[in-house]
Amino acid sequence: MALRNIREEGDPVLYKVCKPVKEVTPRIKELIEDMFETMYEANGVGLAAPQVGILKRIFVIDTTGEDPHVFINPTILETSGEQTGAEGCLSVPGKSGIVTRPNYAKIGAYDENMEYFELEGTELLARAICHENDHLDGHLYVEKVEGDLFDPTEYMEEIEEDEE
Ligand code: ZN
């Protein structure tokens, strides 16, 4: 396993539509392992293949640190409700923005053995599913931000000051 270089906003690879995966080759297995390692190292909850420069329809999510999922050729099957909250992206380091997303999402995808599964998520998991799926079509969350991007560490300090 190895850490991969995370591509940042402005890199053309982040704005392209990714191609479906035909079969999980040893190279793709290695990519998936590297994506998990890179995501955990960066303290992220999700990472999509284009973020490490690979234009394939693959992303990984782990919202708790103990719930890893890989999604290959995913399709969002159903969404409902709404949540508005702060969102960030490993490709836009040091920034957050307020984004409204569905509060529930159901996704169908293939796992690392190319076996089909469906997964339902609410709240953070639903947000992560929608965010990562957008990456596969060349979209970044900053397109959906309401208001300005902010530095999340300063934002937290402001909240703490307000509470005093
Ligand atoms: Zn992202």
Short mmCIF file of C-alpha atoms and ligand atoms in Angstrom, two decimals:
data_model
loop_
_atom_site.label_atom_id
_atom_site.label_comp_id
_atom_site.label_asym_id
_atom_site.label_seq_id
_atom_site.Cartn_x
_atom_site.Cartn_y
_atom_site.Cartn_z
CA MET A 1 0.00 0.00 0.00
CA ALA A 2 1.08 3.54 -0.62
CA LEU A 3 -0.15 7.05 -0.09
CA ARG A 4 -1.29 8.78 -3.26
CA ASN A 5 -0.98 12.45 -4.04
CA ILE A 6 -4.33 14.23 -3.54
CA ARG A 7 -5.16 16.48 -6.47
CA GLU A 8 -6.37 19.96 -5.57
CA GLU A 9 -8.96 22.37 -6.92
CA GLY A 10 -7.84 23.71 -10.31
CA ASP A 11 -6.31 20.36 -11.43
CA PRO A 12 -8.08 19.43 -14.70
CA VAL A 13 -8.50 15.79 -13.61
CA LEU A 14 -11.11 16.88 -11.04
CA TYR A 15 -13.46 18.27 -13.69
CA LYS A 16 -13.71 15.23 -16.00
CA VAL A 17 -16.35 12.51 -16.21
CA CYS A 18 -14.91 9.19 -14.98
CA LYS A 19 -15.17 5.91 -16.88
CA PRO A 20 -16.91 2.78 -15.59
CA VAL A 21 -14.77 -0.07 -14.27
CA LYS A 22 -15.02 -3.25 -16.39
CA GLU A 23 -13.19 -5.60 -14.05
CA VAL A 24 -11.31 -5.35 -10.79
CA THR A 25 -7.73 -6.06 -11.77
CA PRO A 26 -4.88 -6.32 -9.24
CA ARG A 27 -4.04 -2.71 -10.13
CA ILE A 28 -7.54 -1.57 -9.20
CA LYS A 29 -7.38 -3.55 -5.92
CA GLU A 30 -4.14 -1.73 -5.15
CA LEU A 31 -5.75 1.60 -6.07
CA ILE A 32 -8.63 0.92 -3.65
CA GLU A 33 -6.23 0.02 -0.81
CA ASP A 34 -4.20 3.15 -1.50
CA MET A 35 -7.35 5.28 -1.57
CA PHE A 36 -8.35 4.06 1.91
CA GLU A 37 -4.84 4.66 3.23
CA THR A 38 -4.71 8.14 1.67
CA MET A 39 -8.16 9.03 3.01
CA TYR A 40 -7.36 7.90 6.59
CA GLU A 41 -3.99 9.67 6.53
CA ALA A 42 -5.74 12.92 5.52
CA ASN A 43 -8.50 12.44 8.14
CA GLY A 44 -11.16 12.38 5.43
CA VAL A 45 -14.46 10.48 5.41
CA GLY A 46 -14.47 9.92 1.65
CA LEU A 47 -12.19 9.92 -1.37
CA ALA A 48 -12.95 9.49 -5.06
CA ALA A 49 -10.54 8.04 -7.65
CA PRO A 50 -10.23 11.31 -9.65
CA GLN A 51 -8.91 12.95 -6.46
CA VAL A 52 -5.84 10.75 -6.83
CA GLY A 53 -5.71 11.33 -10.58
CA ILE A 54 -7.52 8.18 -11.77
CA LEU A 55 -10.56 8.74 -13.99
CA LYS A 56 -12.52 5.67 -12.90
CA ARG A 57 -15.92 5.41 -11.24
CA ILE A 58 -14.69 4.38 -7.79
CA PHE A 59 -14.93 6.02 -4.39
CA VAL A 60 -14.39 5.00 -0.79
CA ILE A 61 -16.22 6.21 2.31
CA ASP A 62 -15.77 5.63 6.02
CA THR A 63 -17.77 8.07 8.15
CA THR A 64 -16.91 6.52 11.54
CA GLY A 65 -13.39 5.15 11.09
CA GLU A 66 -14.78 1.61 11.45
CA ASP A 67 -17.20 1.38 8.54
CA PRO A 68 -15.21 1.23 5.29
CA HIS A 69 -17.10 0.91 2.03
CA VAL A 70 -15.88 0.86 -1.54
CA PHE A 71 -18.28 1.84 -4.32
CA ILE A 72 -17.51 0.82 -7.90
CA ASN A 73 -19.74 2.04 -10.77
CA PRO A 74 -22.22 3.50 -8.26
CA THR A 75 -25.70 4.80 -8.97
CA ILE A 76 -27.75 6.85 -6.54
CA LEU A 77 -31.13 5.09 -6.57
CA GLU A 78 -33.14 7.28 -4.26
CA THR A 79 -32.80 10.44 -2.18
CA SER A 80 -35.15 12.24 0.16
CA GLY A 81 -35.26 15.02 2.72
CA GLU A 82 -32.79 17.81 3.13
CA GLN A 83 -29.86 18.71 5.36
CA THR A 84 -27.90 21.96 5.38
CA GLY A 85 -24.47 21.99 6.94
CA ALA A 86 -20.74 22.49 6.62
CA GLU A 87 -18.94 20.36 4.08
CA GLY A 88 -15.30 20.04 3.11
CA CYS A 89 -13.21 18.20 0.54
CA LEU A 90 -9.66 16.84 0.64
CA SER A 91 -9.15 18.51 -2.76
CA VAL A 92 -10.02 21.92 -1.28
CA PRO A 93 -7.80 21.85 1.82
CA GLY A 94 -8.39 24.14 4.78
CA LYS A 95 -11.83 25.26 3.62
CA SER A 96 -15.46 24.49 4.39
CA GLY A 97 -18.73 25.70 2.97
CA ILE A 98 -22.42 25.34 3.67
CA VAL A 99 -24.12 22.90 1.32
CA THR A 100 -27.67 21.57 1.24
CA ARG A 101 -27.88 17.85 0.43
CA PRO A 102 -30.50 15.10 0.70
CA ASN A 103 -30.78 13.75 4.26
CA TYR A 104 -31.26 10.22 2.94
CA ALA A 105 -29.60 8.46 0.03
CA LYS A 106 -29.79 4.92 -1.28
CA ILE A 107 -26.96 3.80 -3.51
CA GLY A 108 -26.32 0.72 -5.62
CA ALA A 109 -22.72 -0.19 -6.47
CA TYR A 110 -20.24 -3.03 -6.90
CA ASP A 111 -17.71 -3.97 -4.24
CA GLU A 112 -14.05 -4.95 -4.73
CA ASN A 113 -15.20 -8.44 -5.81
CA MET A 114 -17.58 -6.91 -8.37
CA GLU A 115 -20.56 -8.06 -6.30
CA TYR A 116 -23.56 -5.76 -6.41
CA PHE A 117 -24.86 -4.27 -3.16
CA GLU A 118 -27.16 -1.51 -2.05
CA LEU A 119 -26.59 0.77 0.92
CA GLU A 120 -28.82 3.32 2.60
CA GLY A 121 -27.42 6.27 4.52
CA THR A 122 -28.70 9.29 6.38
CA GLU A 123 -27.04 12.49 7.59
CA LEU A 124 -23.23 12.37 7.20
CA LEU A 125 -23.27 9.11 5.20
CA ALA A 126 -25.92 10.48 2.81
CA ARG A 127 -23.89 13.70 2.45
CA ALA A 128 -20.69 11.74 1.76
CA ILE A 129 -22.40 9.50 -0.82
CA CYS A 130 -23.72 12.52 -2.74
CA HIS A 131 -20.42 14.42 -2.45
CA GLU A 132 -18.26 11.51 -3.66
CA ASN A 133 -20.68 10.58 -6.43
CA ASP A 134 -20.46 14.17 -7.73
CA HIS A 135 -16.66 13.74 -8.05
CA LEU A 136 -17.20 10.95 -10.61
CA ASP A 137 -18.97 13.41 -12.89
CA GLY A 138 -16.36 16.13 -12.46
CA HIS A 139 -18.21 18.22 -9.88
CA LEU A 140 -16.80 19.73 -6.69
CA TYR A 141 -18.92 20.75 -3.69
CA VAL A 142 -17.76 24.37 -4.06
CA GLU A 143 -20.24 24.70 -6.98
CA LYS A 144 -23.07 24.13 -4.52
CA VAL A 145 -21.86 26.27 -1.62
CA GLU A 146 -24.27 28.81 -0.16
CA GLY A 147 -22.28 31.94 0.73
CA ASP A 148 -18.50 32.02 1.07
CA LEU A 149 -15.99 29.32 1.86
CA PHE A 150 -14.47 29.68 5.31
CA ASP A 151 -11.61 28.25 7.34
CA PRO A 152 -13.27 25.62 9.56
CA THR A 153 -10.79 26.11 12.42
CA GLU A 154 -11.57 29.85 12.60
CA TYR A 155 -15.27 29.08 12.32
CA MET A 156 -15.06 26.76 15.34
CA GLU A 157 -13.22 29.46 17.31
CA GLU A 158 -15.99 31.93 16.50
CA ILE A 159 -18.62 29.48 17.72
CA GLU A 160 -16.69 28.96 20.93
CA GLU A 161 -16.38 32.74 21.45
CA ASP A 162 -20.12 33.18 20.89
CA GLU A 163 -20.87 30.64 23.57
CA GLU A 164 -18.92 32.52 26.26
ZN ZN B 1 -14.44 15.83 -2.25
#
